[in-house]
Tab-separated table of C-alpha atoms and ligand atoms in Angstrom:
chain	number	residue	atom	x	y	z
C	911	UNK	CA	70.988	30.501	36.064
C	912	UNK	CA	69.429	32.180	39.061
C	913	UNK	CA	65.745	32.390	38.891
C	914	UNK	CA	63.192	33.854	41.303
C	915	UNK	CA	59.670	32.661	41.465
C	916	UNK	CA	56.965	34.629	43.143
C	917	UNK	CA	53.939	32.744	44.209
C	918	UNK	CA	54.322	29.158	45.378
C	919	UNK	CA	50.916	27.734	44.465
C	920	UNK	CA	50.540	24.789	42.177
C	921	UNK	CA	52.057	26.600	39.290
C	922	UNK	CA	54.863	28.415	41.069
C	923	UNK	CA	55.979	25.480	43.196
C	924	UNK	CA	56.112	23.002	40.221
C	925	UNK	CA	57.889	25.503	37.969
C	926	UNK	CA	60.378	26.449	40.460
C	927	UNK	CA	61.261	22.849	41.598
C	928	UNK	CA	61.437	21.880	37.887
C	929	UNK	CA	63.840	24.730	37.170
C	930	UNK	CA	65.976	23.546	40.207
C	931	UNK	CA	65.779	19.980	39.034
C	932	UNK	CA	67.385	20.949	35.547
C	933	UNK	CA	70.320	22.699	37.281
C	934	UNK	CA	69.066	26.377	37.957
C	935	UNK	CA	69.414	28.005	41.199
C	936	UNK	CA	65.850	28.836	42.434
C	937	UNK	CA	64.256	31.106	45.184
C	938	UNK	CA	60.736	30.729	45.525
C	939	UNK	CA	58.827	33.597	47.382
C	940	UNK	CA	55.394	33.748	48.817
C	941	UNK	CA	53.894	36.284	51.240
C	942	UNK	CA	52.089	33.471	53.167
C	943	UNK	CA	54.559	33.034	55.882
C	944	UNK	CA	52.986	29.824	57.267
C	945	UNK	CA	53.294	28.122	53.672
C	946	UNK	CA	56.992	29.213	53.420
C	947	UNK	CA	57.685	27.809	56.943
C	948	UNK	CA	56.200	24.771	55.967
C	949	UNK	CA	58.182	24.575	52.761
C	950	UNK	CA	61.327	25.166	54.747
C	951	UNK	CA	60.329	22.174	56.905
C	952	UNK	CA	59.860	20.265	53.693
C	953	UNK	CA	56.159	19.818	54.144
C	954	UNK	CA	54.183	20.252	51.074
C	955	UNK	CA	51.432	22.742	51.104
C	956	UNK	CA	49.736	20.825	48.119
C	957	UNK	CA	49.536	17.379	46.764
C	958	UNK	CA	51.198	16.754	43.522
C	959	UNK	CA	52.725	13.300	42.616
C	960	UNK	CA	56.328	13.276	42.726
C	961	UNK	CA	56.602	16.922	43.883
C	962	UNK	CA	57.581	16.156	47.524
C	963	UNK	CA	60.662	13.979	46.605
C	964	UNK	CA	61.681	16.670	43.979
C	965	UNK	CA	61.577	19.498	46.392
C	966	UNK	CA	63.439	17.588	49.137
C	967	UNK	CA	66.321	16.606	46.760
C	968	UNK	CA	66.735	20.126	45.292
C	969	UNK	CA	66.580	21.813	48.730
C	970	UNK	CA	69.080	19.559	50.086
C	971	UNK	CA	71.294	20.150	47.141
C	972	UNK	CA	70.900	23.965	47.746
C	973	UNK	CA	69.402	24.675	44.474
C	974	UNK	CA	65.977	25.474	45.895
C	975	UNK	CA	65.290	28.061	48.688
C	976	UNK	CA	62.272	29.790	50.013
C	977	UNK	CA	61.544	33.217	51.336
C	978	UNK	CA	58.681	35.659	51.842
C	979	UNK	CA	60.802	38.740	50.821
C	980	UNK	CA	60.181	40.107	47.211
C	981	UNK	CA	63.181	42.373	48.000
C	982	UNK	CA	65.433	39.260	48.230
C	983	UNK	CA	63.919	37.800	45.315
C	984	UNK	CA	64.542	40.841	43.346
C	985	UNK	CA	68.317	41.078	44.417
C	986	UNK	CA	68.629	37.380	43.855
C	987	UNK	CA	67.904	36.834	40.094
C	988	UNK	CA	67.785	38.674	36.963
C	989	UNK	CA	64.801	36.681	35.905
C	990	UNK	CA	61.690	36.827	38.054
C	991	UNK	CA	58.582	34.731	37.327
C	992	UNK	CA	55.333	35.852	38.489
C	993	UNK	CA	53.127	32.912	39.439
C	994	UNK	CA	50.917	34.445	41.961
C	995	UNK	CA	47.119	33.834	41.947
C	996	UNK	CA	44.536	35.643	39.628
C	997	UNK	CA	41.446	34.661	41.335
C	998	UNK	CA	38.076	35.858	40.124
C	999	UNK	CA	37.160	39.509	41.155
C	1000	UNK	CA	33.860	40.540	42.280
C	1001	UNK	CA	32.358	40.773	38.880
C	1002	UNK	CA	34.051	37.566	37.574
C	1003	UNK	CA	36.894	39.353	36.089
C	1004	UNK	CA	40.521	38.023	36.926
C	1005	UNK	CA	41.625	39.994	40.136
C	1006	UNK	CA	45.134	41.253	39.068
C	1007	UNK	CA	46.134	42.915	42.269
C	1008	UNK	CA	48.575	40.336	43.266
C	1009	UNK	CA	50.366	40.534	39.989
C	1010	UNK	CA	50.310	44.330	40.128
C	1011	UNK	CA	51.904	44.232	43.498
C	1012	UNK	CA	54.682	42.013	42.326
C	1013	UNK	CA	55.417	44.487	39.473
C	1014	UNK	CA	55.487	47.448	41.872
C	1015	UNK	CA	57.539	45.749	44.445
C	1016	UNK	CA	60.178	44.519	41.986
C	1017	UNK	CA	60.293	47.931	40.357
C	1018	UNK	CA	60.781	49.490	43.930
C	1019	UNK	CA	63.591	47.131	44.694
C	1020	UNK	CA	65.554	46.465	41.507
C	1021	UNK	CA	69.077	48.194	41.155
C	1022	UNK	CA	69.946	46.901	37.524
C	1023	UNK	CA	68.150	44.928	34.501
C	1024	UNK	CA	65.374	42.498	35.442
C	1025	UNK	CA	63.221	40.380	33.438
C	1026	UNK	CA	59.683	39.970	34.804
C	1027	UNK	CA	58.031	36.784	33.233
C	1028	UNK	CA	54.199	36.488	33.530
C	1029	UNK	CA	53.638	32.758	34.246
C	1030	UNK	CA	50.196	33.275	35.948
C	1031	UNK	CA	47.145	33.330	33.401
C	1032	UNK	CA	46.543	36.923	32.405
C	1033	UNK	CA	44.068	38.785	30.075
C	1034	UNK	CA	45.888	39.759	26.894
C	1035	UNK	CA	47.847	42.709	27.160
C	1036	UNK	CA	48.477	42.765	30.703
C	1037	UNK	CA	52.009	43.182	29.998
C	1038	UNK	CA	51.232	46.838	28.954
C	1039	UNK	CA	49.851	47.400	32.353
C	1040	UNK	CA	52.795	45.738	34.093
C	1041	UNK	CA	55.132	47.963	32.167
C	1042	UNK	CA	53.265	50.898	32.968
C	1043	UNK	CA	53.233	50.183	36.733
C	1044	UNK	CA	56.916	49.168	36.806
C	1045	UNK	CA	57.770	52.580	35.054
C	1046	UNK	CA	55.866	54.498	37.621
C	1047	UNK	CA	57.638	52.817	40.563
C	1048	UNK	CA	61.074	52.572	39.307
C	1049	UNK	CA	63.219	55.241	40.868
C	1050	UNK	CA	65.927	55.464	38.479
C	1051	UNK	CA	66.000	55.010	34.639
C	1052	UNK	CA	66.837	51.113	35.026
C	1053	UNK	CA	66.182	48.823	32.017
C	1054	UNK	CA	63.757	46.054	32.446
C	1055	UNK	CA	61.810	43.887	30.179
C	1056	UNK	CA	58.265	41.994	30.657
C	1057	UNK	CA	57.708	38.797	29.103
C	1058	UNK	CA	54.801	36.127	28.834
C	1059	UNK	CA	55.441	32.324	29.479
C	1060	UNK	CA	52.010	30.861	29.847
C	1061	UNK	CA	51.809	27.614	31.976
C	1062	UNK	CA	50.145	24.580	30.499
C	1063	UNK	CA	50.627	22.202	33.476
C	1064	UNK	CA	47.674	19.943	34.531
C	1065	UNK	CA	47.247	19.277	38.243
C	1066	UNK	CA	47.668	15.708	38.878
C	1067	UNK	CA	50.328	15.371	36.022
C	1068	UNK	CA	52.121	18.511	36.442
C	1069	UNK	CA	55.706	17.047	37.090
C	1070	UNK	CA	55.302	14.885	33.899
C	1071	UNK	CA	53.845	17.873	32.029
C	1072	UNK	CA	56.735	20.134	33.043
C	1073	UNK	CA	59.499	17.830	31.648
C	1074	UNK	CA	57.391	16.631	28.670
C	1075	UNK	CA	55.333	19.737	27.640
C	1076	UNK	CA	53.422	19.778	24.324
C	1077	UNK	CA	55.126	23.064	23.618
C	1078	UNK	CA	56.741	25.981	25.418
C	1079	UNK	CA	55.220	29.392	24.525
C	1080	UNK	CA	57.315	32.370	25.121
C	1081	UNK	CA	56.081	36.049	24.365
C	1082	UNK	CA	59.112	38.594	24.333
C	1083	UNK	CA	59.974	41.895	22.710
C	1084	UNK	CA	63.601	42.002	23.051
C	1085	UNK	CA	66.824	39.997	22.133
C	1086	UNK	CA	67.826	40.099	25.726
C	1087	UNK	CA	64.618	38.613	27.175
C	1088	UNK	CA	64.388	36.092	24.258
C	1089	UNK	CA	68.093	34.872	25.246
C	1090	UNK	CA	67.418	34.515	29.005
C	1091	UNK	CA	64.379	32.419	28.350
C	1092	UNK	CA	65.881	30.196	25.800
C	1093	UNK	CA	68.728	29.569	28.192
C	1094	UNK	CA	66.357	28.538	30.841
C	1095	UNK	CA	64.265	26.256	28.866
C	1096	UNK	CA	67.282	24.806	26.806
C	1097	UNK	CA	67.568	21.642	28.897
C	1098	UNK	CA	63.877	20.674	28.760
C	1099	UNK	CA	63.717	21.653	25.009
C	1100	UNK	CA	66.633	19.323	24.410
C	1101	UNK	CA	65.489	16.589	26.368
C	1102	UNK	CA	61.793	16.477	25.515
C	1103	UNK	CA	62.152	17.552	21.870
C	1104	UNK	CA	59.301	19.953	22.187
C	1105	UNK	CA	58.372	22.822	20.172
C	1106	UNK	CA	59.785	26.136	21.609
C	1107	UNK	CA	57.369	28.980	20.358
C	1108	UNK	CA	58.611	32.426	20.416
C	1109	UNK	CA	55.858	35.097	19.613
C	1110	UNK	CA	54.902	38.739	20.554
C	1111	UNK	CA	53.682	39.098	24.213
C	1112	UNK	CA	49.979	39.604	23.413
C	1113	UNK	CA	49.935	36.303	21.290
C	1114	UNK	CA	51.538	34.403	24.112
C	1115	UNK	CA	48.992	35.828	26.656
C	1116	UNK	CA	46.208	35.039	24.522
C	1117	UNK	CA	47.408	31.460	23.640
C	1118	UNK	CA	46.772	30.409	27.343
C	1119	UNK	CA	43.360	31.737	27.549
C	1120	UNK	CA	42.417	30.368	24.009
C	1121	UNK	CA	43.852	27.019	24.878
C	1122	UNK	CA	41.949	26.721	28.192
C	1123	UNK	CA	38.644	28.037	26.700
C	1124	UNK	CA	38.851	25.635	23.775
C	1125	UNK	CA	39.399	22.635	25.985
C	1126	UNK	CA	36.395	23.759	28.156
C	1127	UNK	CA	34.488	24.032	25.041
C	1128	UNK	CA	35.408	20.613	23.878
C	1129	UNK	CA	34.041	19.262	27.240
C	1130	UNK	CA	30.868	21.299	27.089
C	1131	UNK	CA	30.420	19.996	23.421
C	1132	UNK	CA	30.553	16.477	24.388
C	1133	UNK	CA	28.243	16.990	27.445
C	1134	UNK	CA	25.795	18.521	25.121
C	1135	UNK	CA	25.926	15.702	22.669
C	1136	UNK	CA	25.653	13.316	25.735
C	1137	UNK	CA	22.143	14.876	26.420
C	1138	UNK	CA	21.144	14.082	22.894
C	1139	UNK	CA	22.575	10.483	23.561
C	1140	UNK	CA	20.276	10.191	26.596
C	1141	UNK	CA	17.257	11.269	24.435
C	1142	UNK	CA	17.841	8.921	21.634
C	1143	UNK	CA	19.620	5.725	22.818
C	1144	UNK	CA	22.896	6.657	21.349
C	1145	UNK	CA	25.999	5.876	23.669
C	1146	UNK	CA	28.360	8.840	24.276
C	1147	UNK	CA	31.409	6.622	24.665
C	1148	UNK	CA	30.892	5.271	21.333
C	1149	UNK	CA	30.211	8.480	19.748
C	1150	UNK	CA	33.096	10.097	21.378
C	1151	UNK	CA	35.378	7.300	20.166
C	1152	UNK	CA	33.990	7.725	16.804
C	1153	UNK	CA	34.554	11.430	16.485
C	1154	UNK	CA	37.840	11.340	18.447
C	1155	UNK	CA	39.503	9.153	15.981
C	1156	UNK	CA	39.193	12.060	13.369
C	1157	UNK	CA	42.661	13.505	13.737
C	1158	UNK	CA	41.227	16.951	13.321
C	1159	UNK	CA	39.157	16.525	16.589
C	1160	UNK	CA	41.491	14.372	18.678
C	1161	UNK	CA	40.427	11.872	21.464
C	1162	UNK	CA	41.373	13.809	24.504
C	1163	UNK	CA	39.131	15.967	26.303
C	1164	UNK	CA	36.071	14.255	25.056
C	1165	UNK	CA	34.731	12.491	28.266
C	1166	UNK	CA	31.381	13.394	29.088
C	1167	UNK	CA	30.660	13.918	32.698
C	1168	UNK	CA	29.359	16.079	35.556
C	1169	UNK	CA	31.179	19.092	34.084
C	1170	UNK	CA	34.620	20.724	34.296
C	1171	UNK	CA	35.828	22.232	37.555
C	1172	UNK	CA	39.157	23.287	39.012
C	1173	UNK	CA	40.821	26.502	39.430
C	1174	UNK	CA	41.468	27.248	35.904
C	1175	UNK	CA	38.707	26.488	33.312
C	1176	UNK	CA	35.843	28.073	35.146
C	1177	UNK	CA	37.771	31.305	35.985
C	1178	UNK	CA	39.373	31.472	32.685
C	1179	UNK	CA	36.356	31.083	30.625
C	1180	UNK	CA	34.603	33.686	32.682
C	1181	UNK	CA	37.622	36.057	32.478
C	1182	UNK	CA	37.743	35.473	28.563
C	1183	UNK	CA	34.117	36.282	28.159
C	1184	UNK	CA	34.361	39.475	30.141
C	1185	UNK	CA	37.500	40.427	28.090
C	1186	UNK	CA	35.493	40.115	24.874
C	1187	UNK	CA	32.532	41.993	26.309
C	1188	UNK	CA	34.889	44.877	27.414
C	1189	UNK	CA	36.561	44.800	23.621
C	1190	UNK	CA	33.017	44.941	22.370
C	1191	UNK	CA	33.008	41.419	20.848
C	1192	UNK	CA	30.797	38.944	22.584
C	1193	UNK	CA	32.195	35.584	23.053
C	1194	UNK	CA	28.622	33.900	22.848
C	1195	UNK	CA	30.051	30.523	22.382
C	1196	UNK	CA	31.743	30.529	25.617
C	1197	UNK	CA	28.555	31.909	27.267
C	1198	UNK	CA	26.975	28.765	26.107
C	1199	UNK	CA	30.009	26.517	27.233
C	1200	UNK	CA	29.312	28.020	30.818
C	1201	UNK	CA	25.661	27.273	30.659
C	1202	UNK	CA	26.134	23.644	29.538
C	1203	UNK	CA	28.564	23.099	32.319
C	1204	UNK	CA	26.156	24.407	35.020
C	1205	UNK	CA	23.426	22.554	33.391
C	1206	UNK	CA	25.157	19.246	33.536
C	1207	UNK	CA	25.320	19.390	37.304
C	1208	UNK	CA	21.685	20.281	37.621
C	1209	UNK	CA	20.761	17.485	35.483
C	1210	UNK	CA	22.679	15.248	37.573
C	1211	UNK	CA	20.881	16.498	40.693
C	1212	UNK	CA	17.516	15.946	38.933
C	1213	UNK	CA	18.637	12.111	38.091
C	1214	UNK	CA	19.417	11.744	41.926
C	1215	UNK	CA	16.179	13.380	43.007
C	1216	UNK	CA	14.258	11.191	40.374
C	1217	UNK	CA	15.639	7.997	41.877
C	1218	UNK	CA	15.004	8.963	45.342
C	1219	UNK	CA	11.727	10.970	45.082
C	1220	UNK	CA	12.396	12.732	48.524
C	1221	UNK	CA	15.979	13.398	49.434
C	1222	UNK	CA	15.234	14.247	53.321
C	1223	UNK	CA	16.783	11.781	55.626
C	1224	UNK	CA	18.222	9.737	52.620
C	1225	UNK	CA	21.800	8.566	53.194
C	1226	UNK	CA	23.892	9.534	50.257
C	1227	UNK	CA	27.377	8.403	49.753
C	1228	UNK	CA	29.476	10.956	47.716
C	1229	UNK	CA	32.723	9.304	46.291
C	1230	UNK	CA	35.027	12.115	45.042
C	1231	UNK	CA	35.594	15.574	46.479
C	1232	UNK	CA	38.532	16.672	44.395
C	1233	UNK	CA	37.741	18.423	40.935
C	1234	UNK	CA	39.661	15.517	39.173
C	1235	UNK	CA	41.742	12.446	40.347
C	1236	UNK	CA	45.237	12.904	41.283
C	1237	UNK	CA	44.978	16.120	43.122
C	1238	UNK	CA	43.676	17.565	46.508
C	1239	UNK	CA	42.284	20.570	44.785
C	1240	UNK	CA	38.599	21.013	45.521
C	1241	UNK	CA	38.343	24.478	43.919
C	1242	UNK	CA	35.062	24.524	41.738
C	1243	UNK	CA	34.908	20.690	42.222
C	1244	UNK	CA	31.385	19.227	41.397
C	1245	UNK	CA	31.158	18.079	45.202
C	1246	UNK	CA	31.098	21.725	46.061
C	1247	UNK	CA	27.956	22.052	44.118
C	1248	UNK	CA	26.242	18.842	45.320
C	1249	UNK	CA	27.101	18.888	49.047
C	1250	UNK	CA	25.560	22.135	50.027
C	1251	UNK	CA	22.519	21.355	47.962
C	1252	UNK	CA	22.023	17.953	49.393
C	1253	UNK	CA	22.519	19.499	52.977
C	1254	UNK	CA	19.826	22.040	52.177
C	1255	UNK	CA	17.443	19.114	51.240
C	1256	UNK	CA	18.270	17.584	54.552
C	1257	UNK	CA	19.949	14.369	53.024
C	1258	UNK	CA	22.351	12.502	55.268
C	1259	UNK	CA	25.858	12.737	53.773
C	1260	UNK	CA	28.868	10.377	53.950
C	1261	UNK	CA	31.845	11.485	52.145
C	1262	UNK	CA	35.048	9.867	50.756
C	1263	UNK	CA	38.049	11.106	48.959
C	1264	UNK	CA	41.569	9.640	49.238
C	1265	UNK	CA	43.412	12.977	49.027
C	1266	UNK	CA	40.916	15.930	48.883
C	1267	UNK	CA	39.260	15.109	52.458
C	1268	UNK	CA	41.380	17.603	54.468
C	1269	UNK	CA	40.705	20.479	52.079
C	1270	UNK	CA	37.078	19.774	51.643
C	1271	UNK	CA	36.546	19.335	55.486
C	1272	UNK	CA	38.064	22.675	56.049
C	1273	UNK	CA	35.261	24.126	53.945
C	1274	UNK	CA	32.589	21.596	55.368
C	1275	UNK	CA	33.543	20.622	58.808
C	1276	UNK	CA	31.274	18.390	60.749
C	1277	UNK	CA	30.265	16.159	57.910
C	1278	UNK	CA	31.109	12.358	57.986
C	1279	UNK	CA	34.245	11.602	56.311
C	1280	UNK	CA	35.210	7.753	55.571
C	1281	UNK	CA	38.553	6.084	54.827
C	1282	UNK	CA	37.300	3.758	51.990
C	1283	UNK	CA	34.638	4.057	49.408
C	1284	UNK	CA	33.182	0.772	50.846
C	1285	UNK	CA	32.949	2.132	54.309
C	1286	UNK	CA	31.451	5.463	52.817
C	1287	UNK	CA	28.692	3.498	51.042
C	1288	UNK	CA	27.575	1.503	54.073
C	1289	UNK	CA	23.764	1.510	54.339
C	1290	UNK	CA	23.399	4.252	51.915
C	1291	UNK	CA	20.117	4.852	49.847
C	1292	UNK	CA	22.348	5.972	46.881
C	1293	UNK	CA	25.960	6.576	45.738
C	1294	UNK	CA	27.061	9.723	43.831
C	1295	UNK	CA	30.308	9.377	41.840
C	1296	UNK	CA	31.858	12.736	41.336
C	1297	UNK	CA	35.565	12.057	40.780
C	1298	UNK	CA	36.898	9.094	38.782
C	1299	UNK	CA	39.582	7.973	41.486
C	1300	UNK	CA	41.125	4.444	40.742
C	1301	UNK	CA	39.626	3.242	43.949
C	1302	UNK	CA	36.175	3.876	42.761
C	1303	UNK	CA	36.899	2.245	39.222
C	1304	UNK	CA	38.249	-0.803	41.167
C	1305	UNK	CA	35.303	-1.197	43.488
C	1306	UNK	CA	34.153	-4.724	43.858
C	1307	UNK	CA	30.479	-4.360	42.429
C	1308	UNK	CA	29.245	-7.543	44.501
C	1309	UNK	CA	30.486	-6.084	47.660
C	1310	UNK	CA	29.346	-2.602	46.840
C	1311	UNK	CA	25.763	-4.121	46.379
C	1312	UNK	CA	25.948	-5.733	49.769
C	1313	UNK	CA	26.741	-2.602	51.688
C	1314	UNK	CA	24.262	-0.426	50.087
C	1315	UNK	CA	20.876	-0.145	51.664
C	1316	UNK	CA	19.287	0.484	48.158
C	1317	UNK	CA	21.500	-0.292	45.067
C	1318	UNK	CA	21.251	3.013	43.359
C	1319	UNK	CA	24.504	4.572	41.723
C	1320	UNK	CA	24.373	7.879	39.946
C	1321	UNK	CA	27.666	8.145	38.331
C	1322	UNK	CA	28.915	11.683	36.993
C	1323	UNK	CA	32.138	10.147	35.485
C	1324	UNK	CA	30.933	7.123	33.576
C	1325	UNK	CA	33.126	4.885	35.624
C	1326	UNK	CA	31.169	1.561	35.256
C	1327	UNK	CA	29.734	-0.285	32.223
C	1328	UNK	CA	26.015	-0.217	32.231
C	1329	UNK	CA	25.737	-3.881	31.426
C	1330	UNK	CA	28.007	-4.784	34.320
C	1331	UNK	CA	25.833	-2.720	36.640
C	1332	UNK	CA	22.737	-4.317	35.255
C	1333	UNK	CA	24.251	-7.823	35.878
C	1334	UNK	CA	25.009	-6.914	39.472
C	1335	UNK	CA	21.522	-5.686	39.960
C	1336	UNK	CA	22.010	-2.055	40.235
C	1337	UNK	CA	19.801	0.812	39.259
C	1338	UNK	CA	22.538	2.749	37.306
C	1339	UNK	CA	22.393	6.242	35.755
C	1340	UNK	CA	25.565	7.483	34.330
C	1341	UNK	CA	26.104	10.299	31.542
C	1342	UNK	CA	24.913	9.869	27.803
C	1343	UNK	CA	24.481	6.115	28.215
C	1344	UNK	CA	21.432	3.953	28.567
C	1345	UNK	CA	20.513	3.996	32.317
C	1346	UNK	CA	19.722	0.335	33.671
C	1347	UNK	CA	17.645	-1.178	36.433
C	1348	UNK	CA	14.791	1.282	36.309
C	1349	UNK	CA	11.742	-0.277	37.639
C	1350	UNK	CA	9.697	0.381	34.546
C	1351	UNK	CA	12.113	-1.601	32.601
C	1352	UNK	CA	11.759	-4.775	34.439
F	962	LIG	C1	43.859	22.921	32.818
F	962	LIG	C2	44.646	22.546	31.609
F	962	LIG	O1	44.345	21.464	31.125
F	962	LIG	C3	46.045	22.962	31.829
F	962	LIG	O2	46.717	22.872	30.457
F	962	LIG	C4	46.288	24.439	32.288
F	962	LIG	O3	47.752	24.720	32.516
F	962	LIG	C5	45.581	24.443	33.653
F	962	LIG	O4	44.202	24.187	33.349
F	962	LIG	C6	45.743	25.956	34.167
F	962	LIG	O5	45.338	26.874	33.498
F	962	LIG	O6	46.746	26.116	35.036
F	962	LIG	P1	43.496	21.287	35.198
F	962	LIG	O7	42.753	22.325	35.657
F	962	LIG	O8	44.753	21.001	36.118
F	962	LIG	O9	44.307	21.846	33.760
F	962	LIG	O10	42.751	20.123	34.837
F	962	LIG	P2	42.225	19.333	33.315
F	962	LIG	O11	42.922	18.057	33.469
F	962	LIG	O12	42.414	20.173	32.253
F	962	LIG	O13	40.768	19.200	33.839
F	962	LIG	C7	39.884	20.357	34.010
F	962	LIG	C8	38.394	19.876	34.257
F	962	LIG	O14	37.873	19.289	33.127
F	962	LIG	C9	38.292	18.710	35.425
F	962	LIG	O15	37.241	18.856	36.138
F	962	LIG	C10	37.947	17.521	34.621
F	962	LIG	O16	37.267	16.399	35.288
F	962	LIG	C11	37.185	17.922	33.427
F	962	LIG	N1	37.288	17.207	32.186
F	962	LIG	C12	38.391	17.030	31.489
F	962	LIG	C13	36.071	16.589	31.741
F	962	LIG	O17	34.846	16.712	32.328
F	962	LIG	N2	36.187	15.737	30.614
F	962	LIG	C14	37.413	15.705	29.781
F	962	LIG	O18	37.385	14.990	28.675
F	962	LIG	C15	38.583	16.336	30.365
């Protein structure tokens, strides 16, 4: 089937390429001319494992094309997916202007039936606004449908997630839309044997926001428990394992750390809270989730400050700039919180990340970036671990100790075992686990 995807960010590009890979003919649109030109030269605007090969393969096979014209996209396919950004607006609500513009431009250019599918994360009942907008801009009485098909891909494992989803959620209100979307997803459903859930549009829209908010809540919950662990001598890894084996709770998303980041959880939790407030139902539980998340970062900063006493002129090696491993995305990454704070306190920073260095240095040019974690840690007074990259997990602790000026490691991702760190003579503070090597314990 012919499919148009508007928006070639993480979601749009992965979705479009996946559709091409399963045999559809896909046209990906973006209004960022530079990005489209890059893609036409087969250069990737983002890092996502496996994406480049798949884009090349499908582009060369003629199943995947790129353009900047929504008019072209509207003429090309009956089904048009909206995968544009919904960044936070000035009050924290999701900015829907890009979504609205796609609706408007499709309406102005369509000559026969079109199905507009919301792929971007939107507030419940956005479909109604979209329909109203389309009706306003349609010149003739051309039929159309709006549907919701929220995306559950995780950055870093997006390709795998696309071919093996836990479920596919589709919100439709006509047979025609239902048939088209079933046809698109049939190869994935058949191959992965995943559940294909069809529901009304509001339910599909809400499913996405509720899923992300629930996952953020799980993370904040375990982070809150980690604080209790720190006060009582309990160990968060053991507690998380103990509760995660209960099938009703589940093992995943129980890793305590420096808090969640990325382009989704912070923005979606915020937008969900605002939606509740507007509806007159305060989602206090999510307000607390946000507070815990921010507090987790502040708490880690206090740990560093406590160890070093004065931060001015101290050399601090920051390991990890991406919001999680496997991606070059630095949006809402912990490093974007710590780096400015440390600069303000006049610390001397040495930074490392295997993939996100470039994106981070666009926001923080003029800082010192290194190619390996060990180089980065050279002569440092402390190491701050913010992303659990494999290169950090595999660090040779003996060598690490040798290159540091002072063997202080503040670990926001619980990468190492406190007992190992103690054996190697580190002062080691992590999250929700017994700290080691403190002078008053000697
Ligand atoms: C998240 C959801 O997991 C996807 O299902 C969803 O499609 C996506 O948002 C989206 O809305 O587009 P993503 O932001 O790529 O995906 O990353 P996650 O793997 O969910 O991690 C989010 C943050 O939570 C990261 O900062 C990660 O370090 C943190 N995290 C995750 C924890 O601190 N502890 C955990 O146990 C799990």
